[in-house]
Amino acid sequence: MAKLYRELGKRTFAICDKQAEKQKDLIEAQVEKLLMHEEKGFEDLVLKNTTNWPATFRFPR
């Protein structure tokens, strides 16, 4: 998909969860900039960067 947009003159970016090295390399080859966080899932990223509040006590990691 990124290739199509690049051919149309658009800038391409990827935002994703942590990927294996092979997948990371494949993504980087297709986009201008890869923005990847170090967590395995978006939910883990949110919980890691959220202060303690009642829901975090009910749903511990």
PDB file of C-alpha atoms in Angstrom:
ATOM      1  CA  MET A   1       0.000   0.000   0.000  1.00  0.00           C
ATOM      2  CA  ALA A   2       2.825   2.403   0.872  1.00  0.00           C
ATOM      3  CA  LYS A   3       4.374   1.890  -2.561  1.00  0.00           C
ATOM      4  CA  LEU A   4       1.151   3.010  -4.250  1.00  0.00           C
ATOM      5  CA  TYR A   5       0.997   6.207  -2.205  1.00  0.00           C
ATOM      6  CA  ARG A   6       4.689   6.961  -2.807  1.00  0.00           C
ATOM      7  CA  GLU A   7       4.109   6.578  -6.559  1.00  0.00           C
ATOM      8  CA  LEU A   8       1.310   9.133  -6.233  1.00  0.00           C
ATOM      9  CA  GLY A   9       3.795  11.559  -4.676  1.00  0.00           C
ATOM     10  CA  LYS A  10       2.542  11.139  -1.119  1.00  0.00           C
ATOM     11  CA  ARG A  11       4.707  10.801   1.973  1.00  0.00           C
ATOM     12  CA  THR A  12       4.421   7.448   3.739  1.00  0.00           C
ATOM     13  CA  PHE A  13       4.715   6.613   7.422  1.00  0.00           C
ATOM     14  CA  ALA A  14       4.033   3.529   9.518  1.00  0.00           C
ATOM     15  CA  ILE A  15       2.895   3.471  13.135  1.00  0.00           C
ATOM     16  CA  CYS A  16       2.834   0.068  14.786  1.00  0.00           C
ATOM     17  CA  ASP A  17       3.416  -2.179  17.771  1.00  0.00           C
ATOM     18  CA  LYS A  18       6.787  -3.810  18.292  1.00  0.00           C
ATOM     19  CA  GLN A  19       7.701  -6.019  15.332  1.00  0.00           C
ATOM     20  CA  ALA A  20      10.218  -8.796  14.819  1.00  0.00           C
ATOM     21  CA  GLU A  21      13.427  -7.592  13.174  1.00  0.00           C
ATOM     22  CA  LYS A  22      12.535  -9.144   9.804  1.00  0.00           C
ATOM     23  CA  GLN A  23       9.114  -7.457   9.679  1.00  0.00           C
ATOM     24  CA  LYS A  24      10.622  -4.180  10.866  1.00  0.00           C
ATOM     25  CA  ASP A  25      13.108  -4.242   7.983  1.00  0.00           C
ATOM     26  CA  LEU A  26      10.332  -4.976   5.465  1.00  0.00           C
ATOM     27  CA  ILE A  27       8.240  -2.071   6.766  1.00  0.00           C
ATOM     28  CA  GLU A  28      11.183   0.357   6.789  1.00  0.00           C
ATOM     29  CA  ALA A  29      11.921  -0.501   3.156  1.00  0.00           C
ATOM     30  CA  GLN A  30       8.421   0.663   2.191  1.00  0.00           C
ATOM     31  CA  VAL A  31       7.947   3.865   4.198  1.00  0.00           C
ATOM     32  CA  GLU A  32       9.692   7.150   4.785  1.00  0.00           C
ATOM     33  CA  LYS A  33       9.505   6.875   8.580  1.00  0.00           C
ATOM     34  CA  LEU A  34       8.649   3.998  10.904  1.00  0.00           C
ATOM     35  CA  LEU A  35       7.245   4.947  14.303  1.00  0.00           C
ATOM     36  CA  MET A  36       7.236   1.819  16.445  1.00  0.00           C
ATOM     37  CA  HIS A  37       6.736   1.591  20.186  1.00  0.00           C
ATOM     38  CA  GLU A  38       8.385  -1.116  22.289  1.00  0.00           C
ATOM     39  CA  GLU A  39       5.236  -2.848  23.555  1.00  0.00           C
ATOM     40  CA  LYS A  40       3.636  -5.939  21.993  1.00  0.00           C
ATOM     41  CA  GLY A  41       0.178  -4.352  21.898  1.00  0.00           C
ATOM     42  CA  PHE A  42      -1.468  -0.939  21.980  1.00  0.00           C
ATOM     43  CA  GLU A  43      -3.222  -1.813  25.233  1.00  0.00           C
ATOM     44  CA  ASP A  44       0.114  -2.511  26.950  1.00  0.00           C
ATOM     45  CA  LEU A  45       1.450   0.827  25.703  1.00  0.00           C
ATOM     46  CA  VAL A  46      -1.542   2.663  27.169  1.00  0.00           C
ATOM     47  CA  LEU A  47      -1.366   0.845  30.511  1.00  0.00           C
ATOM     48  CA  LYS A  48       2.387   1.350  30.808  1.00  0.00           C
ATOM     49  CA  ASN A  49       2.001   5.105  30.336  1.00  0.00           C
ATOM     50  CA  THR A  50      -1.094   5.591  32.506  1.00  0.00           C
ATOM     51  CA  THR A  51      -1.058   6.568  36.148  1.00  0.00           C
ATOM     52  CA  ASN A  52      -2.656   4.210  38.651  1.00  0.00           C
ATOM     53  CA  TRP A  53      -6.411   4.565  38.842  1.00  0.00           C
ATOM     54  CA  PRO A  54      -9.183   2.144  39.865  1.00  0.00           C
ATOM     55  CA  ALA A  55      -9.374   0.294  36.531  1.00  0.00           C
ATOM     56  CA  THR A  56      -5.672  -0.556  36.671  1.00  0.00           C
ATOM     57  CA  PHE A  57      -6.220  -2.219  40.031  1.00  0.00           C
ATOM     58  CA  ARG A  58      -9.090  -4.335  38.656  1.00  0.00           C
ATOM     59  CA  PHE A  59      -7.126  -5.392  35.557  1.00  0.00           C
ATOM     60  CA  PRO A  60      -3.507  -5.966  36.586  1.00  0.00           C
ATOM     61  CA  ARG A  61      -0.953  -7.162  34.081  1.00  0.00           C
TER      62      ARG A  61
END
